[in-house]
GROMACS .gro file of C-alpha atoms in nm:
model
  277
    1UNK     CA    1  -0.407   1.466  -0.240
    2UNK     CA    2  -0.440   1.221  -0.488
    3UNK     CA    3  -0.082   1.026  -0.608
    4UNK     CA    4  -0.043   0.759  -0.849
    5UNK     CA    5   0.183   0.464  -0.831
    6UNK     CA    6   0.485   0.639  -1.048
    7UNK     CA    7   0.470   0.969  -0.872
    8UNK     CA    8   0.420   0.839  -0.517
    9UNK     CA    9   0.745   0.615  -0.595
   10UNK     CA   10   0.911   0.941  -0.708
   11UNK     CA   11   0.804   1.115  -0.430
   12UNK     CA   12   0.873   0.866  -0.157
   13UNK     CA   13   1.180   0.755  -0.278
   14UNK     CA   14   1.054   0.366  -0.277
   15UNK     CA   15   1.268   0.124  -0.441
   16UNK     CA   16   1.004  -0.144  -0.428
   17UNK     CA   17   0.995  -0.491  -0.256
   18UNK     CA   18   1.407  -0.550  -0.214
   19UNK     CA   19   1.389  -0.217   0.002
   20UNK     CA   20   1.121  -0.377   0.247
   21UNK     CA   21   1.268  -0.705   0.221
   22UNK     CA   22   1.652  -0.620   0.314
   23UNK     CA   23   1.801  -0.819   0.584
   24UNK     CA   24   1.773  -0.564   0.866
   25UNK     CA   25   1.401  -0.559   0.842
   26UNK     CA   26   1.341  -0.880   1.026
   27UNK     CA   27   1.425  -0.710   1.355
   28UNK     CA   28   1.378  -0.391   1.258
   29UNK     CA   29   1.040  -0.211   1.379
   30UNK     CA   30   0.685  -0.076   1.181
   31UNK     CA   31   0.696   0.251   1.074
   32UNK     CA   32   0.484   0.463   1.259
   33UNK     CA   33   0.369   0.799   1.159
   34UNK     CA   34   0.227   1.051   1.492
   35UNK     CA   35  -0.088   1.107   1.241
   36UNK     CA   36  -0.273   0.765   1.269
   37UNK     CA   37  -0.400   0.588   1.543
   38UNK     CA   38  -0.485   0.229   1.358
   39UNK     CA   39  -0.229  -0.060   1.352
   40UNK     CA   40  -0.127  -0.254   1.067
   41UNK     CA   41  -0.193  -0.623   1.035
   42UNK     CA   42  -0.220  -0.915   0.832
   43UNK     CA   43  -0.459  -1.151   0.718
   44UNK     CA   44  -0.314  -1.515   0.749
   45UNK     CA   45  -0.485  -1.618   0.454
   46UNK     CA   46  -0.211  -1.427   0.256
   47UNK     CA   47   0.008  -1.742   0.326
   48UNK     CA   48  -0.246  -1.992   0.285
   49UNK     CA   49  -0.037  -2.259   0.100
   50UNK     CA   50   0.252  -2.211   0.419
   51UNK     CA   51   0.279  -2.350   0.724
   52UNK     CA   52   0.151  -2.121   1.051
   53UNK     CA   53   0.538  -2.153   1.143
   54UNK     CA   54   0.639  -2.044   0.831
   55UNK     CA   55   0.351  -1.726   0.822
   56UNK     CA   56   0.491  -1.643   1.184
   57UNK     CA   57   0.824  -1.604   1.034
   58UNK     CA   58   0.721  -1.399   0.736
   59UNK     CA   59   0.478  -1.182   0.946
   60UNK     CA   60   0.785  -1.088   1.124
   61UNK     CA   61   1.021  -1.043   0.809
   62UNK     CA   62   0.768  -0.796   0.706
   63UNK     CA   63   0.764  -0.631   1.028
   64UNK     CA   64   0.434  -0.685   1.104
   65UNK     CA   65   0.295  -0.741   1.478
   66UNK     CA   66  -0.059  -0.784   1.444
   67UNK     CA   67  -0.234  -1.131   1.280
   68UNK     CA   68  -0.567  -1.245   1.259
   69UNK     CA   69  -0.568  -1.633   1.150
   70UNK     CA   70  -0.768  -1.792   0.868
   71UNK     CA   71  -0.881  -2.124   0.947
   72UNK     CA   72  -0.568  -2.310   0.740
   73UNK     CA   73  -0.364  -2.245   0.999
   74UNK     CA   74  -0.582  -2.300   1.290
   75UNK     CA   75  -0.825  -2.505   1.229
   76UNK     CA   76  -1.169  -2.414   1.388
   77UNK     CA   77  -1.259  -2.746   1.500
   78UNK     CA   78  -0.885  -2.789   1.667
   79UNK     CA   79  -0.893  -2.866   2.044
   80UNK     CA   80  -0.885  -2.610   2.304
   81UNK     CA   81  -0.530  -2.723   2.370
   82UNK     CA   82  -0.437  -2.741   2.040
   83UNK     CA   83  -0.621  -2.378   1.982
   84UNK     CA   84  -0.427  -2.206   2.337
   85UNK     CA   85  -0.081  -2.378   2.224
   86UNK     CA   86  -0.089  -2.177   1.917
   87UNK     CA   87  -0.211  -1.888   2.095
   88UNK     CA   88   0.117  -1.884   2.308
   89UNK     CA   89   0.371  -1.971   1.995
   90UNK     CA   90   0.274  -1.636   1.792
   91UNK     CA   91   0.255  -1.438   2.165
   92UNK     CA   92   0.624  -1.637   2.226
   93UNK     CA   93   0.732  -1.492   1.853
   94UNK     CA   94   0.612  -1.145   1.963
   95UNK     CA   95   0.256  -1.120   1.771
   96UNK     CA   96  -0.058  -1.001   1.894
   97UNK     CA   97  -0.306  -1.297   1.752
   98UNK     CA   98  -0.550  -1.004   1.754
   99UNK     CA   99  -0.857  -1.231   1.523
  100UNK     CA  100  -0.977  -1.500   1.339
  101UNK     CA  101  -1.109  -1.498   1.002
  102UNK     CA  102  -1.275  -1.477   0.741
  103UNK     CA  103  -1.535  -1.734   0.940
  104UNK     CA  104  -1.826  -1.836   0.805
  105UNK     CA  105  -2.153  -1.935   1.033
  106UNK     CA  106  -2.440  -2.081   0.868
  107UNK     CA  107  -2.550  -2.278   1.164
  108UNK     CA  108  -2.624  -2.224   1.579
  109UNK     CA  109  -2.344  -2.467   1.567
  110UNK     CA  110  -2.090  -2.281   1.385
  111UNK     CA  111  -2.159  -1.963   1.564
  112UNK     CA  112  -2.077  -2.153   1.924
  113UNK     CA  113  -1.765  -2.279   1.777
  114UNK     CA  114  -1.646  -1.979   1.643
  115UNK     CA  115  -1.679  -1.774   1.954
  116UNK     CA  116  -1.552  -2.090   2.168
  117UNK     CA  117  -1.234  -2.081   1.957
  118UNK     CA  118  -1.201  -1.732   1.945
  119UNK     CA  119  -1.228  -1.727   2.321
  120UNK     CA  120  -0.962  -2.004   2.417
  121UNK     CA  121  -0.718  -1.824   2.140
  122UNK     CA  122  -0.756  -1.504   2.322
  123UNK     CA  123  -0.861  -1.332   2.057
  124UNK     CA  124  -1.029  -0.993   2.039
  125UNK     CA  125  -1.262  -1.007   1.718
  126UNK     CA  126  -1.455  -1.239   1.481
  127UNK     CA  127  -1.445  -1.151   1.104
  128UNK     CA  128  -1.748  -1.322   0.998
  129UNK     CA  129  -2.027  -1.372   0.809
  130UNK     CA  130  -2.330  -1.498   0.984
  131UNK     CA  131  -2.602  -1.579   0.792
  132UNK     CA  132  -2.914  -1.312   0.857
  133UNK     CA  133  -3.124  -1.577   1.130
  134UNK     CA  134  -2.791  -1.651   1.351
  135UNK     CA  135  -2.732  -1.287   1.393
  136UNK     CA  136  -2.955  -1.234   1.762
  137UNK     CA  137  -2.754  -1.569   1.829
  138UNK     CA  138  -2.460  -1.402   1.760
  139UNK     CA  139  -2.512  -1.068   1.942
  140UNK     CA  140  -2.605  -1.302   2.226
  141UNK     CA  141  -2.219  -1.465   2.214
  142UNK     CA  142  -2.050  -1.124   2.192
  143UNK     CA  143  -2.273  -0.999   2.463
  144UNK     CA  144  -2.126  -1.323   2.689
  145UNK     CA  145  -1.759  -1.308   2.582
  146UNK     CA  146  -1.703  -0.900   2.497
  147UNK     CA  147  -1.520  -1.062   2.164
  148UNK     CA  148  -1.643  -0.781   1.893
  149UNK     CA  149  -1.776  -0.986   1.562
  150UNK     CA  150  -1.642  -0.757   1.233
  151UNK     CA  151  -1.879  -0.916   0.939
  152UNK     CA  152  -1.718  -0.883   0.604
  153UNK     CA  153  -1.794  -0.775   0.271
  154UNK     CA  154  -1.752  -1.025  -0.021
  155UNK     CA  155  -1.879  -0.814  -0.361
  156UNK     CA  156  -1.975  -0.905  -0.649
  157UNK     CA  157  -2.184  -1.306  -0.597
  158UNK     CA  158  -2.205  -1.275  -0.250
  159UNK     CA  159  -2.593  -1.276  -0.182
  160UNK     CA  160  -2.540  -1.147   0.193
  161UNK     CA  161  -2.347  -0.891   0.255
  162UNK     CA  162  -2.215  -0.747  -0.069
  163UNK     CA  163  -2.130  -0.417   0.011
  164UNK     CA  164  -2.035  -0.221   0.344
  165UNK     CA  165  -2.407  -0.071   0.328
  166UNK     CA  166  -2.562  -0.409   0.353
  167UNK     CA  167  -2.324  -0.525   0.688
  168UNK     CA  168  -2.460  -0.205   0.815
  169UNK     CA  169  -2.832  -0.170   0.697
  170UNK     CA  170  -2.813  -0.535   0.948
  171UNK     CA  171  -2.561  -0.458   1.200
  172UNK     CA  172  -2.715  -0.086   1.294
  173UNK     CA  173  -2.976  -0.181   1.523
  174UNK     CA  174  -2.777  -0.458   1.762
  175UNK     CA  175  -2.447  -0.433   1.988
  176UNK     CA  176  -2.231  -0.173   1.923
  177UNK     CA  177  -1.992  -0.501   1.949
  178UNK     CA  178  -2.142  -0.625   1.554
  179UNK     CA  179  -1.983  -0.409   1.307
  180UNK     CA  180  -1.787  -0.435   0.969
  181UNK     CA  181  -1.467  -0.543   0.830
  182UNK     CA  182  -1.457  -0.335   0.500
  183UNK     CA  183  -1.249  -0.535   0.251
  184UNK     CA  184  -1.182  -0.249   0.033
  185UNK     CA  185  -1.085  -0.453  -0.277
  186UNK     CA  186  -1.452  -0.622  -0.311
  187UNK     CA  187  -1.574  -0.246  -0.237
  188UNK     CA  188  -1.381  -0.138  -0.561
  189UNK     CA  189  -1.513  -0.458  -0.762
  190UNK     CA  190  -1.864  -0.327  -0.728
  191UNK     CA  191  -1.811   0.028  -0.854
  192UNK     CA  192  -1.804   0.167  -0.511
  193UNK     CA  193  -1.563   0.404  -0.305
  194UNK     CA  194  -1.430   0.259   0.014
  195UNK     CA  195  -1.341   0.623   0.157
  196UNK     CA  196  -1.692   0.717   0.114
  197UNK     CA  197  -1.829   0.417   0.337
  198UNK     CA  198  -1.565   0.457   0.584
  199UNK     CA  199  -1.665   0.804   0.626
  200UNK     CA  200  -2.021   0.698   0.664
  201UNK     CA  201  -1.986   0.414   0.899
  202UNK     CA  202  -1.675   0.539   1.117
  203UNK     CA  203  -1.851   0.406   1.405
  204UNK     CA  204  -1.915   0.095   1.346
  205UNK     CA  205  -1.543  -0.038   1.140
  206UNK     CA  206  -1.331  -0.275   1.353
  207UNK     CA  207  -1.087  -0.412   1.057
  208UNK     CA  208  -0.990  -0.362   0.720
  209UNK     CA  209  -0.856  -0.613   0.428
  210UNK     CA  210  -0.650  -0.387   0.256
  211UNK     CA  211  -0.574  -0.419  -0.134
  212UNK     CA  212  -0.564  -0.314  -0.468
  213UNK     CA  213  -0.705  -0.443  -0.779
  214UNK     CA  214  -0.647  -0.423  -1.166
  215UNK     CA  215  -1.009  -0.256  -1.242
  216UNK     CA  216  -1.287  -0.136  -1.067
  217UNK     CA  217  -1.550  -0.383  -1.239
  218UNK     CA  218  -1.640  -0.758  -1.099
  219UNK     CA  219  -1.356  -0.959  -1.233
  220UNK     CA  220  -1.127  -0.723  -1.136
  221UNK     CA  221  -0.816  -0.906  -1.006
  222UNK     CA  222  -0.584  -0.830  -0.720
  223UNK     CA  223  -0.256  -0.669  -0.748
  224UNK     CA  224   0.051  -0.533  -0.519
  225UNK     CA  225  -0.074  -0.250  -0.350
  226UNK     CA  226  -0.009   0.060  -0.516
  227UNK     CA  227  -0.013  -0.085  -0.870
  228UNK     CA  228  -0.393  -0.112  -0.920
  229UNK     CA  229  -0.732   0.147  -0.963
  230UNK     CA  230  -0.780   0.175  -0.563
  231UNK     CA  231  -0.694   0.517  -0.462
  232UNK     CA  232  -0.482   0.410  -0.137
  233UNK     CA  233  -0.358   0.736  -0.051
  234UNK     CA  234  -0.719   0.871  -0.056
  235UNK     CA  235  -0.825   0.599   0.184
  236UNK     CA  236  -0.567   0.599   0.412
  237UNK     CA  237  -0.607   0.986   0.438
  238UNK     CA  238  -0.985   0.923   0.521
  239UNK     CA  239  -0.890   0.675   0.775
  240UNK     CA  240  -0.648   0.934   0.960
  241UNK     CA  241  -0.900   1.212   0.920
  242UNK     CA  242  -1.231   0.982   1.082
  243UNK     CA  243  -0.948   0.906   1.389
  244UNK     CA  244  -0.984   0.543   1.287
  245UNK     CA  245  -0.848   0.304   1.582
  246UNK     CA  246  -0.890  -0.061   1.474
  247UNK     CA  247  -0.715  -0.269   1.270
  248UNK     CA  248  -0.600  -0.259   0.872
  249UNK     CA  249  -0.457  -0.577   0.716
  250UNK     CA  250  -0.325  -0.689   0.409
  251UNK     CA  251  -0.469  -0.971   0.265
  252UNK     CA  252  -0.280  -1.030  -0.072
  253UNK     CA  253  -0.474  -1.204  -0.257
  254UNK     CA  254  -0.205  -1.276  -0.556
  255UNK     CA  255   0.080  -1.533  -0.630
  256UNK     CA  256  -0.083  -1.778  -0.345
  257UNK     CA  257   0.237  -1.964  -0.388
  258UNK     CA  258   0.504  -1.730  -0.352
  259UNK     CA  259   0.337  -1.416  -0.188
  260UNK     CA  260   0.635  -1.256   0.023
  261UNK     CA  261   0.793  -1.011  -0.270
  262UNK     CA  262   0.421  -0.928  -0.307
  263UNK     CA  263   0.328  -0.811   0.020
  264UNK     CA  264   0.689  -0.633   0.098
  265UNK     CA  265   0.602  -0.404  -0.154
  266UNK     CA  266   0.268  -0.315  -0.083
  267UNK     CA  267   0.377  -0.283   0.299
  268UNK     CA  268   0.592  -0.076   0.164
  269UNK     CA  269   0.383   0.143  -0.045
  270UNK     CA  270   0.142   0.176   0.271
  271UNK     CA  271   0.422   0.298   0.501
  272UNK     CA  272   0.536   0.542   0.213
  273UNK     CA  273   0.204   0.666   0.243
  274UNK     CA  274   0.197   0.724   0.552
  275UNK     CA  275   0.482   0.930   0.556
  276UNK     CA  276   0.397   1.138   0.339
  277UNK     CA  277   0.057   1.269   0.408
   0.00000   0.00000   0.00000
């Protein structure tokens, strides 16, 4: 089944982002449709330019549980009592600080702190991206804490792991641990079909950055979900049919400054989706 964004709003019955956003929803609970087994989330760095108090409270508005931090709002090289008191505030607002995100290791150094800070958060996964000689360092960490390390995609200009294929062609041969997060919007910017990767490396995906974008070429820009090229209802149908279990978070890339409207409505669209198929 293939919908656009005008039918699927017909069919759904979606009124956009003042539906998801009505004053109920702050208490009220995700959808949840008996056909999928993976959890929505968010990526922190949606809020960048807000506080972490402030991205706890809009996490919740949107009736989201599960967060994996970006380093803005948790700094890497914060204290281990800095790093566990943070911890405990989103587990005291009800949250599941599930990750941390997108981290970047280019040093033995880096790796160590990542997986130190990773470990005294509680956290169950990495998203990284370890440069190609730090990954047997880096299998060696998630061998010693049992935290899994999801590398990530970045597209077009990123000379390491552009697409889902190159995380894999590298990942393939080491823990089972070491897999991907597919961040489906770069997959679009280089011409290529996220549904047909996560078909091929089912196995091996522990999170997902789920957008849209405005074209499927390289400076293709990100949009509300549901308003761009990216066939979402496609996807999330491959996701159900591969029995996907991990995690899929937005990370709204658009209107850094004012991003709430943005991501209610592509929430939105997702859960419509849901429903539907």
């Amino acid at each position: 089944m293939t919908l656009n964004r005008k039918d699927f709003l017909r069919t759904a019955g979606l009124a956009g982002a003042g539906m998801v956003l009505a004053p109920a929803l702050s208490s009220a609970k995700p959808a949840r449709a008996s056909k999928y087994t993976f959890q929505l989330g968010l990526a922190s760095y949606t809020f960048r330019e807000f506080s972490l108090d402030t991205t706890i409270e809009y996490t919740k508005r949107l009736g989201i549980s599960k967060i994996a931090l970006k380093s803005m709002h948790l700094p890497l090289d914060s204290s281990e009592a800095d790093i566990k008191a943070a911890a405990k505030k989103i587990a005291d607002a009800g949250l599941e600080l599930y990750g941390a995100g997108v981290v970047y290791m280019k040093t033995e150094a880096e790796v160590n702190q990542a997986f130190a800070y990773a470990k005294a958060a509680g956290m169950k996964m990495i998203i990284g991206v370890p440069n190609y000689d730090l990954l047997p360092l880096a299998e060696k960490k998630v061998k010693e804490t049992d935290i899994k390390l999801a590398i990530h995609n970045h597209g077009p200009g990123d000379d390491l792991y552009r697409s889902p294929k190159d995380v894999y062609e590298k990942v393939k041969g080491l823990d089972k641990r070491i897999g991907l997060c597919m961040d489906i919007g770069h997959v679009v910017r280089i011409g290529e079909d996220p549904s047909v990767w996560a078909e091929k490396f089912k196995d091996r995906i522990y999170d997902i950055h789920l957008k849209d974008e405005d074209k499927a070429q390289e400076d293709g820009k990100p949009l509300e979900i549901g308003r761009g090229v990216t066939d979402i209802p496609a996807f999330l149908k491959t996701m159900i049919k591969v029995g996907y279990t991990g995690y899929m978070s937005l990370e709204y890339e658009k209107d850094g400054k004012d991003p709430l409207a943005g991501a209610a409505e592509s929430f939105g669209y997702v859960r419509g989706v849901l429903k539907v198929i």
